[in-house]
mmCIF file of C-alpha atoms in Angstrom:
data_model
loop_
_atom_site.group_PDB
_atom_site.id
_atom_site.type_symbol
_atom_site.label_atom_id
_atom_site.label_comp_id
_atom_site.label_asym_id
_atom_site.label_seq_id
_atom_site.Cartn_x
_atom_site.Cartn_y
_atom_site.Cartn_z
ATOM 1 C CA MET F 1 0.000 0.000 0.000
ATOM 2 C CA ALA F 2 1.365 3.400 -0.915
ATOM 3 C CA THR F 3 1.897 5.947 1.808
ATOM 4 C CA CYS F 4 -0.501 8.838 1.998
ATOM 5 C CA GLY F 5 0.635 12.300 1.034
ATOM 6 C CA ARG F 6 -0.711 13.941 4.206
ATOM 7 C CA LEU F 7 -2.762 13.054 7.221
ATOM 8 C CA GLN F 8 -5.969 15.053 7.423
ATOM 9 C CA LEU F 9 -7.238 15.629 10.943
ATOM 10 C CA PHE F 10 -10.661 17.100 10.312
ATOM 11 C CA ASP F 11 -14.310 16.387 10.884
ATOM 12 C CA GLN F 12 -15.603 14.210 8.047
ATOM 13 C CA CYS F 13 -19.049 15.751 8.401
ATOM 14 C CA THR F 14 -17.836 19.339 8.030
ATOM 15 C CA ARG F 15 -20.309 20.145 5.236
ATOM 16 C CA LEU F 16 -23.286 18.652 7.027
ATOM 17 C CA LEU F 17 -22.264 18.744 10.667
ATOM 18 C CA PRO F 18 -20.271 21.869 11.541
ATOM 19 C CA PHE F 19 -18.123 21.824 14.648
ATOM 20 C CA MET F 20 -15.905 24.119 16.640
ATOM 21 C CA MET F 21 -12.215 23.455 17.146
ATOM 22 C CA GLY F 22 -12.157 25.474 20.377
ATOM 23 C CA ARG F 23 -11.380 24.008 23.768
ATOM 24 C CA ARG F 24 -14.191 22.146 25.495
ATOM 25 C CA SER F 25 -15.572 22.857 28.949
ATOM 26 C CA PHE F 26 -13.867 19.824 30.484
ATOM 27 C CA ALA F 27 -10.478 20.420 28.800
ATOM 28 C CA ALA F 28 -7.604 21.127 31.145
ATOM 29 C CA ALA F 29 -5.621 24.331 31.160
ATOM 30 C CA ALA F 30 -2.534 24.217 28.974
ATOM 31 C CA ASN F 31 -0.106 23.881 31.913
ATOM 32 C CA ASP F 32 -2.079 20.904 33.276
ATOM 33 C CA SER F 33 -1.748 18.848 30.116
ATOM 34 C CA PHE F 34 0.827 17.260 27.856
ATOM 35 C CA ARG F 35 1.596 18.736 24.430
ATOM 36 C CA ALA F 36 1.889 17.020 21.058
ATOM 37 C CA ASP F 37 4.986 19.116 20.308
ATOM 38 C CA ASP F 38 6.756 17.240 23.118
ATOM 39 C CA LEU F 39 6.220 13.796 21.569
ATOM 40 C CA VAL F 40 9.045 11.290 22.010
ATOM 41 C CA TYR F 41 9.530 8.667 19.274
ATOM 42 C CA ASP F 42 10.765 5.126 19.795
ATOM 43 C CA ILE F 43 10.206 3.520 16.399
ATOM 44 C CA THR F 44 10.716 -0.203 15.991
ATOM 45 C CA LYS F 45 12.851 -1.592 13.169
ATOM 46 C CA ASP F 46 11.110 -4.957 13.466
ATOM 47 C CA ARG F 47 7.776 -4.292 11.784
ATOM 48 C CA LYS F 48 5.459 -7.241 11.309
ATOM 49 C CA PRO F 49 3.740 -8.165 8.025
ATOM 50 C CA LYS F 50 0.376 -6.540 7.316
ATOM 51 C CA PRO F 51 -2.722 -8.740 6.912
ATOM 52 C CA ALA F 52 -3.164 -9.885 3.317
ATOM 53 C CA ASN F 53 -6.844 -8.882 3.273
ATOM 54 C CA MET F 54 -7.803 -6.253 5.829
ATOM 55 C CA ASP F 55 -11.496 -6.666 4.951
ATOM 56 C CA GLU F 56 -11.276 -9.999 6.782
ATOM 57 C CA CYS F 57 -9.637 -8.622 9.946
ATOM 58 C CA LYS F 58 -11.684 -9.568 12.993
ATOM 59 C CA PHE F 59 -12.560 -6.722 15.324
ATOM 60 C CA GLY F 60 -9.802 -6.090 17.861
ATOM 61 C CA ARG F 61 -7.606 -9.111 17.031
ATOM 62 C CA GLU F 62 -4.762 -7.706 14.905
ATOM 63 C CA PHE F 63 -2.758 -4.737 16.194
ATOM 64 C CA THR F 64 -0.291 -2.330 14.617
ATOM 65 C CA ASP F 65 3.392 -2.044 15.514
ATOM 66 C CA HIS F 66 3.212 0.998 17.805
ATOM 67 C CA MET F 67 1.171 2.563 20.587
ATOM 68 C CA LEU F 68 0.863 6.004 22.149
ATOM 69 C CA SER F 69 1.535 6.200 25.903
ATOM 70 C CA ILE F 70 1.302 9.124 28.364
ATOM 71 C CA GLU F 71 1.812 8.766 32.122
ATOM 72 C CA TRP F 72 0.433 11.013 34.876
ATOM 73 C CA ASN F 73 0.961 11.231 38.624
ATOM 74 C CA LYS F 74 -0.365 13.645 41.233
ATOM 75 C CA ASP F 75 3.064 15.026 42.136
ATOM 76 C CA GLU F 76 4.546 15.711 38.695
ATOM 77 C CA GLY F 77 1.450 15.940 36.500
ATOM 78 C CA TRP F 78 1.658 14.769 32.901
ATOM 79 C CA ASN F 79 4.813 13.261 31.417
ATOM 80 C CA ARG F 80 5.806 13.682 27.788
ATOM 81 C CA PRO F 81 3.769 11.607 25.300
ATOM 82 C CA VAL F 82 5.632 8.671 23.762
ATOM 83 C CA ILE F 83 5.076 6.726 20.552
ATOM 84 C CA GLN F 84 6.698 3.370 21.207
ATOM 85 C CA PRO F 85 6.545 -0.258 20.046
ATOM 86 C CA LEU F 86 3.347 -2.038 21.061
ATOM 87 C CA GLN F 87 4.161 -3.767 24.339
ATOM 88 C CA ASN F 88 2.713 -5.248 27.494
ATOM 89 C CA ILE F 89 1.980 -2.949 30.442
ATOM 90 C CA SER F 90 3.540 -3.940 33.779
ATOM 91 C CA LEU F 91 1.362 -3.060 36.797
ATOM 92 C CA HIS F 92 1.322 -3.923 40.503
ATOM 93 C CA PRO F 93 -1.287 -6.548 41.529
ATOM 94 C CA ALA F 94 -2.998 -3.915 43.723
ATOM 95 C CA THR F 95 -3.402 -1.422 40.866
ATOM 96 C CA ALA F 96 -6.717 0.443 41.075
ATOM 97 C CA VAL F 97 -7.937 -0.543 37.605
ATOM 98 C CA PHE F 98 -7.836 -4.257 38.513
ATOM 99 C CA HIS F 99 -9.967 -3.905 41.644
ATOM 100 C CA TYR F 100 -12.303 -0.966 41.133
ATOM 101 C CA ALA F 101 -12.524 -0.668 37.344
ATOM 102 C CA THR F 102 -11.010 2.822 37.283
ATOM 103 C CA GLU F 103 -10.993 2.773 33.505
ATOM 104 C CA LEU F 104 -12.562 4.300 30.425
ATOM 105 C CA PHE F 105 -12.036 4.201 26.689
ATOM 106 C CA GLU F 106 -13.134 5.575 23.340
ATOM 107 C CA GLY F 107 -13.689 4.074 19.912
ATOM 108 C CA MET F 108 -12.680 5.983 16.753
ATOM 109 C CA LYS F 109 -11.888 5.145 13.144
ATOM 110 C CA ALA F 110 -9.462 6.387 10.504
ATOM 111 C CA TYR F 111 -10.343 6.039 6.816
ATOM 112 C CA ARG F 112 -8.330 6.174 3.614
ATOM 113 C CA THR F 113 -9.899 8.490 1.045
ATOM 114 C CA PRO F 114 -9.869 8.110 -2.772
ATOM 115 C CA GLU F 115 -7.150 10.816 -2.796
ATOM 116 C CA ASN F 116 -4.995 8.502 -0.603
ATOM 117 C CA GLU F 117 -5.376 10.772 2.396
ATOM 118 C CA ILE F 118 -6.274 9.610 5.895
ATOM 119 C CA SER F 119 -9.100 11.231 7.785
ATOM 120 C CA PHE F 120 -10.991 10.845 11.067
ATOM 121 C CA PHE F 121 -14.751 10.998 11.656
ATOM 122 C CA ARG F 122 -15.831 13.695 14.155
ATOM 123 C CA PRO F 123 -12.902 13.047 16.541
ATOM 124 C CA GLN F 124 -13.544 16.149 18.643
ATOM 125 C CA MET F 125 -16.795 14.562 19.839
ATOM 126 C CA ASN F 126 -14.852 11.529 21.044
ATOM 127 C CA MET F 127 -12.497 13.778 22.977
ATOM 128 C CA ASP F 128 -15.406 15.628 24.583
ATOM 129 C CA ARG F 129 -16.974 12.345 25.665
ATOM 130 C CA MET F 130 -13.660 10.959 26.913
ATOM 131 C CA LEU F 131 -13.115 14.012 29.084
ATOM 132 C CA ARG F 132 -16.627 13.714 30.520
ATOM 133 C CA SER F 133 -15.985 10.046 31.294
ATOM 134 C CA ALA F 134 -12.634 10.919 32.911
ATOM 135 C CA HIS F 135 -14.360 13.484 35.104
ATOM 136 C CA ARG F 136 -16.926 10.859 36.198
ATOM 137 C CA ALA F 137 -14.175 8.301 36.918
ATOM 138 C CA CYS F 138 -12.060 10.812 38.918
ATOM 139 C CA LEU F 139 -9.189 10.537 36.448
ATOM 140 C CA PRO F 140 -7.171 13.672 35.587
ATOM 141 C CA GLN F 141 -8.201 16.075 32.855
ATOM 142 C CA PHE F 142 -6.094 16.903 29.815
ATOM 143 C CA ASP F 143 -6.288 18.987 26.657
ATOM 144 C CA GLY F 144 -8.374 16.914 24.239
ATOM 145 C CA GLU F 145 -7.051 18.725 21.199
ATOM 146 C CA GLU F 146 -3.449 17.911 22.169
ATOM 147 C CA PHE F 147 -4.344 14.247 22.676
ATOM 148 C CA LEU F 148 -6.011 14.216 19.279
ATOM 149 C CA LYS F 149 -2.844 15.611 17.698
ATOM 150 C CA CYS F 150 -0.835 12.832 19.372
ATOM 151 C CA ILE F 151 -3.229 10.186 18.036
ATOM 152 C CA ALA F 152 -3.019 11.707 14.562
ATOM 153 C CA GLU F 153 0.764 11.438 14.741
ATOM 154 C CA LEU F 154 0.511 7.789 15.824
ATOM 155 C CA VAL F 155 -1.698 7.116 12.797
ATOM 156 C CA ARG F 156 0.815 8.901 10.576
ATOM 157 C CA VAL F 157 3.539 6.569 11.866
ATOM 158 C CA GLU F 158 1.233 3.580 11.234
ATOM 159 C CA GLN F 159 -0.323 4.851 7.997
ATOM 160 C CA GLU F 160 0.458 1.638 6.093
ATOM 161 C CA TRP F 161 -2.070 -0.075 8.372
ATOM 162 C CA VAL F 162 -4.983 2.089 7.191
ATOM 163 C CA PRO F 163 -6.937 -0.171 4.790
ATOM 164 C CA ASN F 164 -7.413 0.888 1.188
ATOM 165 C CA SER F 165 -10.990 -0.383 1.229
ATOM 166 C CA ARG F 166 -14.515 0.877 1.797
ATOM 167 C CA ASN F 167 -15.271 -2.219 3.881
ATOM 168 C CA ALA F 168 -12.424 -1.773 6.370
ATOM 169 C CA SER F 169 -10.843 0.953 8.479
ATOM 170 C CA LEU F 170 -8.240 1.521 11.164
ATOM 171 C CA TYR F 171 -9.859 1.376 14.580
ATOM 172 C CA MET F 172 -8.367 3.586 17.304
ATOM 173 C CA ARG F 173 -8.827 2.698 20.969
ATOM 174 C CA PRO F 174 -7.816 5.557 23.323
ATOM 175 C CA THR F 175 -7.809 4.144 26.864
ATOM 176 C CA PHE F 176 -7.376 5.721 30.302
ATOM 177 C CA ILE F 177 -6.664 3.696 33.464
ATOM 178 C CA GLY F 178 -5.931 4.413 37.116
ATOM 179 C CA THR F 179 -2.566 2.882 38.001
ATOM 180 C CA GLU F 180 -1.951 3.665 41.689
ATOM 181 C CA PRO F 181 -1.017 0.446 43.550
ATOM 182 C CA THR F 182 -3.417 0.623 46.489
ATOM 183 C CA LEU F 183 -6.487 -1.254 47.703
ATOM 184 C CA GLY F 184 -8.031 1.922 49.080
ATOM 185 C CA VAL F 185 -11.249 2.967 47.369
ATOM 186 C CA ASP F 186 -10.109 6.453 46.427
ATOM 187 C CA LYS F 187 -9.088 8.680 43.555
ATOM 188 C CA SER F 188 -6.069 7.165 41.818
ATOM 189 C CA GLY F 189 -2.834 9.108 42.341
ATOM 190 C CA SER F 190 -1.372 7.907 39.052
ATOM 191 C CA ALA F 191 -2.795 7.096 35.640
ATOM 192 C CA LEU F 192 -1.899 5.930 32.159
ATOM 193 C CA LEU F 193 -3.449 7.335 29.002
ATOM 194 C CA TYR F 194 -2.701 5.321 25.889
ATOM 195 C CA CYS F 195 -3.949 4.490 22.413
ATOM 196 C CA ILE F 196 -3.654 1.298 20.381
ATOM 197 C CA LEU F 197 -4.664 0.709 16.745
ATOM 198 C CA CYS F 198 -6.067 -2.231 14.809
ATOM 199 C CA PRO F 199 -7.362 -2.724 11.243
ATOM 200 C CA VAL F 200 -10.967 -3.921 11.235
ATOM 201 C CA GLY F 201 -13.355 -5.351 8.696
ATOM 202 C CA SER F 202 -17.006 -6.071 9.477
ATOM 203 C CA TYR F 203 -17.967 -6.063 13.161
ATOM 204 C CA PHE F 204 -20.579 -8.807 12.792
ATOM 205 C CA SER F 205 -20.049 -12.343 11.518
ATOM 206 C CA THR F 206 -23.164 -12.016 9.334
ATOM 207 C CA GLY F 207 -21.396 -9.526 7.062
ATOM 208 C CA THR F 208 -20.829 -5.827 6.527
ATOM 209 C CA PHE F 209 -24.511 -4.919 6.260
ATOM 210 C CA GLU F 210 -26.784 -7.811 7.194
ATOM 211 C CA PRO F 211 -29.800 -7.757 9.536
ATOM 212 C CA VAL F 212 -29.326 -9.310 12.977
ATOM 213 C CA SER F 213 -31.552 -10.881 15.620
ATOM 214 C CA LEU F 214 -31.895 -9.549 19.168
ATOM 215 C CA MET F 215 -32.788 -11.074 22.521
ATOM 216 C CA ALA F 216 -34.944 -8.759 24.652
ATOM 217 C CA ASP F 217 -35.314 -10.004 28.223
ATOM 218 C CA PRO F 218 -36.420 -7.505 30.915
ATOM 219 C CA ARG F 219 -34.585 -9.536 33.586
ATOM 220 C CA TYR F 220 -31.337 -8.030 32.315
ATOM 221 C CA ILE F 221 -30.581 -4.299 32.644
ATOM 222 C CA ARG F 222 -27.536 -2.573 31.170
ATOM 223 C CA ALA F 223 -27.862 0.821 32.864
ATOM 224 C CA SER F 224 -30.259 2.726 35.103
ATOM 225 C CA LYS F 225 -31.324 6.299 35.666
ATOM 226 C CA GLY F 226 -28.731 8.186 37.681
ATOM 227 C CA GLY F 227 -26.083 5.561 36.955
ATOM 228 C CA PHE F 228 -23.139 5.431 34.544
ATOM 229 C CA GLY F 229 -24.758 4.374 31.255
ATOM 230 C CA ALA F 230 -23.958 7.705 29.599
ATOM 231 C CA TYR F 231 -20.203 7.264 30.155
ATOM 232 C CA LYS F 232 -17.854 5.022 28.205
ATOM 233 C CA LEU F 233 -16.544 3.105 31.206
ATOM 234 C CA GLY F 234 -15.281 -0.454 30.925
ATOM 235 C CA SER F 235 -17.483 -1.390 33.893
ATOM 236 C CA ASN F 236 -20.539 -0.828 31.680
ATOM 237 C CA TYR F 237 -19.420 -3.547 29.263
ATOM 238 C CA GLY F 238 -17.928 -6.458 31.231
ATOM 239 C CA PRO F 239 -21.204 -7.440 32.970
ATOM 240 C CA THR F 240 -23.002 -7.638 29.612
ATOM 241 C CA ILE F 241 -20.863 -10.491 28.276
ATOM 242 C CA ARG F 242 -22.778 -13.222 30.125
ATOM 243 C CA VAL F 243 -26.082 -11.882 28.776
ATOM 244 C CA GLN F 244 -24.587 -11.811 25.276
ATOM 245 C CA GLU F 245 -23.739 -15.493 25.723
ATOM 246 C CA GLU F 246 -27.375 -16.187 26.630
ATOM 247 C CA ALA F 247 -28.500 -14.374 23.495
ATOM 248 C CA ALA F 248 -26.149 -16.443 21.341
ATOM 249 C CA LYS F 249 -27.570 -19.663 22.791
ATOM 250 C CA LYS F 250 -30.992 -18.534 21.571
ATOM 251 C CA GLY F 251 -29.748 -17.761 18.070
ATOM 252 C CA CYS F 252 -29.440 -14.007 18.534
ATOM 253 C CA GLU F 253 -26.424 -11.887 17.612
ATOM 254 C CA GLN F 254 -27.089 -9.078 20.078
ATOM 255 C CA VAL F 255 -29.076 -8.036 23.161
ATOM 256 C CA LEU F 256 -31.828 -5.419 23.119
ATOM 257 C CA TRP F 257 -31.533 -3.733 26.508
ATOM 258 C CA LEU F 258 -34.817 -2.846 28.202
ATOM 259 C CA TYR F 259 -35.381 -0.690 31.277
ATOM 260 C CA GLY F 260 -38.166 -0.208 33.798
ATOM 261 C CA SER F 261 -41.478 -1.928 34.402
ATOM 262 C CA ASP F 262 -42.759 -0.644 31.067
ATOM 263 C CA HIS F 263 -39.762 -2.145 29.215
ATOM 264 C CA LYS F 264 -38.316 0.993 27.680
ATOM 265 C CA ILE F 265 -36.172 0.362 24.598
ATOM 266 C CA THR F 266 -32.693 1.700 25.343
ATOM 267 C CA GLU F 267 -29.713 0.266 23.440
ATOM 268 C CA VAL F 268 -28.857 -2.756 21.324
ATOM 269 C CA GLY F 269 -25.621 -4.482 22.294
ATOM 270 C CA THR F 270 -23.084 -1.636 22.330
ATOM 271 C CA MET F 271 -25.107 0.505 19.892
ATOM 272 C CA ASN F 272 -27.807 3.160 20.063
ATOM 273 C CA MET F 273 -31.190 1.976 18.817
ATOM 274 C CA PHE F 274 -33.344 3.724 16.196
ATOM 275 C CA ILE F 275 -36.978 3.050 15.308
ATOM 276 C CA HIS F 276 -38.389 4.173 11.958
ATOM 277 C CA TRP F 277 -42.171 4.046 11.865
ATOM 278 C CA TYR F 278 -45.469 5.858 11.513
ATOM 279 C CA ASN F 279 -46.297 7.047 15.013
ATOM 280 C CA GLU F 280 -49.785 6.998 16.511
ATOM 281 C CA ASP F 281 -50.464 10.436 15.029
ATOM 282 C CA GLY F 282 -49.771 9.075 11.548
ATOM 283 C CA GLU F 283 -46.460 10.925 11.219
ATOM 284 C CA LYS F 284 -43.471 9.268 9.640
ATOM 285 C CA GLU F 285 -40.862 9.408 12.387
ATOM 286 C CA LEU F 286 -37.342 8.340 13.299
ATOM 287 C CA ALA F 287 -37.031 7.964 17.068
ATOM 288 C CA THR F 288 -34.260 7.094 19.515
ATOM 289 C CA MET F 289 -34.068 7.296 23.294
ATOM 290 C CA GLY F 290 -33.079 10.712 24.631
ATOM 291 C CA LEU F 291 -30.054 11.477 26.760
ATOM 292 C CA ASP F 292 -31.860 13.249 29.589
ATOM 293 C CA GLU F 293 -32.121 10.180 31.863
ATOM 294 C CA GLY F 294 -28.472 9.232 31.444
ATOM 295 C CA ILE F 295 -29.292 5.642 30.472
ATOM 296 C CA VAL F 296 -27.869 5.530 26.952
ATOM 297 C CA LEU F 297 -24.454 6.509 25.655
ATOM 298 C CA PRO F 298 -24.274 9.780 23.662
ATOM 299 C CA GLY F 299 -22.930 8.037 20.577
ATOM 300 C CA ILE F 300 -21.088 9.932 17.851
ATOM 301 C CA THR F 301 -22.833 7.907 15.128
ATOM 302 C CA ARG F 302 -26.134 8.486 16.948
ATOM 303 C CA GLN F 303 -25.667 12.257 16.869
ATOM 304 C CA SER F 304 -24.531 12.155 13.249
ATOM 305 C CA ILE F 305 -27.689 10.284 12.233
ATOM 306 C CA LEU F 306 -29.862 12.775 14.094
ATOM 307 C CA ASP F 307 -28.069 15.697 12.436
ATOM 308 C CA ILE F 308 -28.169 14.251 8.921
ATOM 309 C CA THR F 309 -31.819 13.168 9.014
ATOM 310 C CA ARG F 310 -32.900 16.501 10.459
ATOM 311 C CA GLU F 311 -31.135 18.249 7.614
ATOM 312 C CA TRP F 312 -32.779 15.932 5.079
ATOM 313 C CA GLY F 313 -36.187 16.929 6.452
ATOM 314 C CA ASP F 314 -37.946 13.854 5.015
ATOM 315 C CA PHE F 315 -39.655 12.876 8.271
ATOM 316 C CA LYS F 316 -39.974 13.799 11.921
ATOM 317 C CA VAL F 317 -36.829 13.115 14.002
ATOM 318 C CA THR F 318 -37.373 12.660 17.729
ATOM 319 C CA GLU F 319 -35.424 11.802 20.873
ATOM 320 C CA ARG F 320 -37.956 10.165 23.163
ATOM 321 C CA THR F 321 -38.884 7.023 25.058
ATOM 322 C CA ILE F 322 -40.501 4.112 23.245
ATOM 323 C CA THR F 323 -41.575 0.944 25.069
ATOM 324 C CA MET F 324 -41.933 -2.635 23.884
ATOM 325 C CA SER F 325 -45.709 -2.171 24.172
ATOM 326 C CA ASP F 326 -45.474 0.744 21.714
ATOM 327 C CA LEU F 327 -43.380 -1.399 19.386
ATOM 328 C CA THR F 328 -45.621 -4.470 19.417
ATOM 329 C CA LYS F 329 -48.674 -2.283 18.848
ATOM 330 C CA ALA F 330 -46.995 -0.638 15.851
ATOM 331 C CA LEU F 331 -46.096 -4.080 14.479
ATOM 332 C CA ASN F 332 -49.694 -5.304 14.837
ATOM 333 C CA GLU F 333 -50.992 -2.162 13.115
ATOM 334 C CA ASN F 334 -48.395 -2.377 10.293
ATOM 335 C CA ARG F 335 -46.912 0.990 11.260
ATOM 336 C CA LEU F 336 -43.345 -0.184 11.838
ATOM 337 C CA ILE F 337 -41.045 0.485 8.880
ATOM 338 C CA GLU F 338 -37.705 -0.758 10.253
ATOM 339 C CA MET F 339 -35.320 -0.748 13.222
ATOM 340 C CA PHE F 340 -31.549 -0.463 13.321
ATOM 341 C CA GLY F 341 -28.627 0.014 15.672
ATOM 342 C CA ALA F 342 -25.839 2.538 15.172
ATOM 343 C CA GLY F 343 -22.310 2.807 16.529
ATOM 344 C CA THR F 344 -18.664 3.323 15.628
ATOM 345 C CA ALA F 345 -17.835 -0.356 15.212
ATOM 346 C CA CYS F 346 -20.646 -1.333 12.814
ATOM 347 C CA VAL F 347 -21.829 2.157 11.687
ATOM 348 C CA VAL F 348 -25.440 1.035 10.992
ATOM 349 C CA CYS F 349 -26.908 -2.428 11.575
ATOM 350 C CA PRO F 350 -30.501 -3.376 10.602
ATOM 351 C CA ILE F 351 -32.684 -5.561 12.851
ATOM 352 C CA LYS F 352 -34.715 -8.484 11.482
ATOM 353 C CA ARG F 353 -36.042 -10.238 14.596
ATOM 354 C CA ILE F 354 -36.513 -9.609 18.323
ATOM 355 C CA LEU F 355 -36.940 -12.515 20.719
ATOM 356 C CA TYR F 356 -39.037 -10.752 23.348
ATOM 357 C CA VAL F 357 -39.515 -12.929 26.437
ATOM 358 C CA ASP F 358 -39.012 -15.960 24.148
ATOM 359 C CA GLN F 359 -41.648 -14.756 21.669
ATOM 360 C CA PRO F 360 -40.332 -13.815 18.202
ATOM 361 C CA LEU F 361 -41.201 -10.430 16.724
ATOM 362 C CA TYR F 362 -40.338 -10.172 13.042
ATOM 363 C CA ILE F 363 -39.127 -6.705 12.100
ATOM 364 C CA PRO F 364 -39.529 -5.400 8.536
ATOM 365 C CA THR F 365 -36.282 -5.120 6.563
ATOM 366 C CA PRO F 366 -37.156 -3.134 3.419
ATOM 367 C CA VAL F 367 -34.757 -3.364 0.483
ATOM 368 C CA ASP F 368 -34.702 0.408 0.003
ATOM 369 C CA SER F 369 -34.287 1.075 3.720
ATOM 370 C CA LEU F 370 -33.376 4.173 5.688
ATOM 371 C CA ALA F 371 -30.697 2.087 7.419
ATOM 372 C CA LEU F 372 -29.014 1.375 4.085
ATOM 373 C CA ARG F 373 -29.328 5.007 3.004
ATOM 374 C CA LEU F 374 -27.673 6.133 6.237
ATOM 375 C CA TYR F 375 -24.989 3.456 6.000
ATOM 376 C CA LYS F 376 -24.077 4.626 2.493
ATOM 377 C CA SER F 377 -24.313 8.330 3.393
ATOM 378 C CA LEU F 378 -22.138 8.027 6.479
ATOM 379 C CA GLY F 379 -19.671 5.839 4.599
ATOM 380 C CA ALA F 380 -19.420 8.375 1.790
ATOM 381 C CA ILE F 381 -18.747 11.159 4.290
ATOM 382 C CA GLN F 382 -16.174 9.097 6.170
ATOM 383 C CA VAL F 383 -14.108 8.437 3.040
ATOM 384 C CA SER F 384 -14.804 11.895 1.570
ATOM 385 C CA PHE F 385 -16.879 10.864 -1.419
ATOM 386 C CA ILE F 386 -19.220 13.760 -0.543
#
């Protein structure tokens, strides 16, 4: 693969989704953060072979040669950022992250454009969310723009790993962990901020854009009002793995998370959920759960879909609560058009069946679907076709 002429660090949705490059409310003051200009480079001479077909790379299995690492402690503040060979992290057995899940992460993607440039999709939103999560986890603040510059430089070093394909991308996993070796339940006095990279093809085994089945069981709850569901903390994900195993045993690829006695529809797996239907007032509507209760994650793909569809103006776009009773009624009255999940890993994923308390609900999957239109539109923006 040829190297790219320059690395573009810009919002892929600039034409549709304007953003501000200014510092965010949670960003640290300049003297409380590291700077990209201070990057230290430790480049390996022993680079491993690239995958022959990056479209077939399984999610999170194959990693690039280097990582970005930045240490912090309460006495000295932030150390200089380092790009170094990918390596294991050595930590004391009493380290806070092992015992109290003092950890958070983000998920971002880099794309190769037809002009052989590399670009990111709305990365400032990821930095905003990461800083909010850090605040919630009592981990130190930093300048998100400086961290983004460091990640961009890591991708420049690893640019040969960015797939030259519309069906694959380079996934970026910024991670932040508390590293103080103590069993006390307290704010960690040291931390490690790092980023690793991996080429990824399709997230689901069914293919790049194939409908999936969901298990919806109200016995299992992902997040609750007043909890941590709106933050990208590792502790929100680990407890869901057992439920995912239960879904797989029943022939479902993902879990539809419900909440409350009325079985509110919240998220699907690790994605935000969208419902496209004719509501009870006869209006064509796209609906997803709002952020006001703090139950669902404020996804970047979620916000992009809301912004794009509102600009299209083809139907009503709403952030509100919908229950399983509302859904089954719409199905019985032939008002449901389609349902789909949305997230960084899969972009858009249509739903074909919901196993609701062991009763199958068959969801329409139109050929000319909104899900497919959004998948193509977002993909075109991500690789700069529009």
